[in-house]
């Protein structure tokens, strides 16, 4: 079964997060915990409890996104 979900969040300060969540492999595990520039925003990668999180964020900082994935 494909359990992949894409969730979009918008904050009051204008940050937009598009989060893809799945128990299926979404990226190489060595990328977990990393944040990199992509287009007009940042991509973040995290594996926690066997769940893969791939987040694309705009209108935020790299440090703010790093803090978000560290809390997962």
PDB file of C-alpha atoms in Angstrom:
ATOM      1  CA  UNK A   1       0.000   0.000   0.000  1.00  0.00           C
ATOM      2  CA  UNK A   2       1.088   3.540  -0.675  1.00  0.00           C
ATOM      3  CA  UNK A   3       0.817   5.515   2.547  1.00  0.00           C
ATOM      4  CA  UNK A   4       2.346   8.727   1.176  1.00  0.00           C
ATOM      5  CA  UNK A   5       0.598  11.926   2.218  1.00  0.00           C
ATOM      6  CA  UNK A   6       1.314  15.509   1.215  1.00  0.00           C
ATOM      7  CA  UNK A   7       0.338  18.120   3.772  1.00  0.00           C
ATOM      8  CA  UNK A   8       0.500  21.888   3.317  1.00  0.00           C
ATOM      9  CA  UNK A   9       0.797  24.300   6.224  1.00  0.00           C
ATOM     10  CA  UNK A  10       0.754  28.106   6.172  1.00  0.00           C
ATOM     11  CA  UNK A  11       1.741  30.212   9.162  1.00  0.00           C
ATOM     12  CA  UNK A  12       0.633  33.701  10.153  1.00  0.00           C
ATOM     13  CA  UNK A  13       4.069  35.082   9.224  1.00  0.00           C
ATOM     14  CA  UNK A  14       3.801  33.792   5.630  1.00  0.00           C
ATOM     15  CA  UNK A  15       5.854  30.607   5.873  1.00  0.00           C
ATOM     16  CA  UNK A  16       4.527  27.812   3.667  1.00  0.00           C
ATOM     17  CA  UNK A  17       5.516  24.203   4.346  1.00  0.00           C
ATOM     18  CA  UNK A  18       4.757  21.375   1.929  1.00  0.00           C
ATOM     19  CA  UNK A  19       5.432  18.174   3.842  1.00  0.00           C
ATOM     20  CA  UNK A  20       5.544  14.727   2.234  1.00  0.00           C
ATOM     21  CA  UNK A  21       5.235  11.939   4.811  1.00  0.00           C
ATOM     22  CA  UNK A  22       5.575   8.194   4.220  1.00  0.00           C
ATOM     23  CA  UNK A  23       6.799   4.942   5.718  1.00  0.00           C
ATOM     24  CA  UNK A  24       8.156   4.134   2.239  1.00  0.00           C
ATOM     25  CA  UNK A  25      11.644   5.307   1.338  1.00  0.00           C
ATOM     26  CA  UNK A  26      11.486   8.882   0.000  1.00  0.00           C
ATOM     27  CA  UNK A  27      15.222   9.645   0.005  1.00  0.00           C
ATOM     28  CA  UNK A  28      18.611   8.180   0.932  1.00  0.00           C
ATOM     29  CA  UNK A  29      18.866   7.814   4.718  1.00  0.00           C
ATOM     30  CA  UNK A  30      22.171   9.731   4.774  1.00  0.00           C
ATOM     31  CA  UNK A  31      20.167  12.882   3.970  1.00  0.00           C
ATOM     32  CA  UNK A  32      18.208  12.678   7.237  1.00  0.00           C
ATOM     33  CA  UNK A  33      18.646  15.850   9.271  1.00  0.00           C
ATOM     34  CA  UNK A  34      19.865  17.957   6.364  1.00  0.00           C
ATOM     35  CA  UNK A  35      18.480  21.192   4.927  1.00  0.00           C
ATOM     36  CA  UNK A  36      19.492  22.516   1.507  1.00  0.00           C
ATOM     37  CA  UNK A  37      18.557  25.444  -0.712  1.00  0.00           C
ATOM     38  CA  UNK A  38      16.086  24.639  -3.473  1.00  0.00           C
ATOM     39  CA  UNK A  39      14.467  27.137  -5.808  1.00  0.00           C
ATOM     40  CA  UNK A  40      13.014  29.973  -3.732  1.00  0.00           C
ATOM     41  CA  UNK A  41      13.120  27.981  -0.489  1.00  0.00           C
ATOM     42  CA  UNK A  42      14.636  25.011   1.255  1.00  0.00           C
ATOM     43  CA  UNK A  43      14.271  21.218   1.262  1.00  0.00           C
ATOM     44  CA  UNK A  44      14.590  19.368   4.556  1.00  0.00           C
ATOM     45  CA  UNK A  45      14.860  15.641   5.134  1.00  0.00           C
ATOM     46  CA  UNK A  46      14.195  13.642   8.293  1.00  0.00           C
ATOM     47  CA  UNK A  47      13.583  10.014   9.251  1.00  0.00           C
ATOM     48  CA  UNK A  48      11.978   9.546  12.637  1.00  0.00           C
ATOM     49  CA  UNK A  49      10.330   6.427  14.008  1.00  0.00           C
ATOM     50  CA  UNK A  50      10.479   4.751  10.596  1.00  0.00           C
ATOM     51  CA  UNK A  51       8.632   7.660   8.969  1.00  0.00           C
ATOM     52  CA  UNK A  52      10.211   9.701   6.172  1.00  0.00           C
ATOM     53  CA  UNK A  53       9.593  13.464   6.141  1.00  0.00           C
ATOM     54  CA  UNK A  54      10.504  15.601   3.148  1.00  0.00           C
ATOM     55  CA  UNK A  55       9.654  19.269   3.656  1.00  0.00           C
ATOM     56  CA  UNK A  56       9.827  22.078   1.105  1.00  0.00           C
ATOM     57  CA  UNK A  57       9.542  25.487   2.764  1.00  0.00           C
ATOM     58  CA  UNK A  58       9.349  29.037   1.444  1.00  0.00           C
ATOM     59  CA  UNK A  59       9.331  32.399   3.227  1.00  0.00           C
ATOM     60  CA  UNK A  60      11.460  31.099   6.088  1.00  0.00           C
ATOM     61  CA  UNK A  61      15.111  30.715   7.024  1.00  0.00           C
ATOM     62  CA  UNK A  62      17.350  27.683   6.913  1.00  0.00           C
ATOM     63  CA  UNK A  63      17.760  27.878  10.694  1.00  0.00           C
ATOM     64  CA  UNK A  64      13.987  27.919  11.260  1.00  0.00           C
ATOM     65  CA  UNK A  65      13.509  24.867   9.037  1.00  0.00           C
ATOM     66  CA  UNK A  66      16.390  23.070  10.753  1.00  0.00           C
ATOM     67  CA  UNK A  67      14.632  23.691  14.084  1.00  0.00           C
ATOM     68  CA  UNK A  68      11.375  22.263  12.668  1.00  0.00           C
ATOM     69  CA  UNK A  69      12.948  19.012  11.468  1.00  0.00           C
ATOM     70  CA  UNK A  70      14.899  18.646  14.692  1.00  0.00           C
ATOM     71  CA  UNK A  71      11.600  18.584  16.570  1.00  0.00           C
ATOM     72  CA  UNK A  72      10.204  15.684  14.525  1.00  0.00           C
TER      73      UNK A  72
END
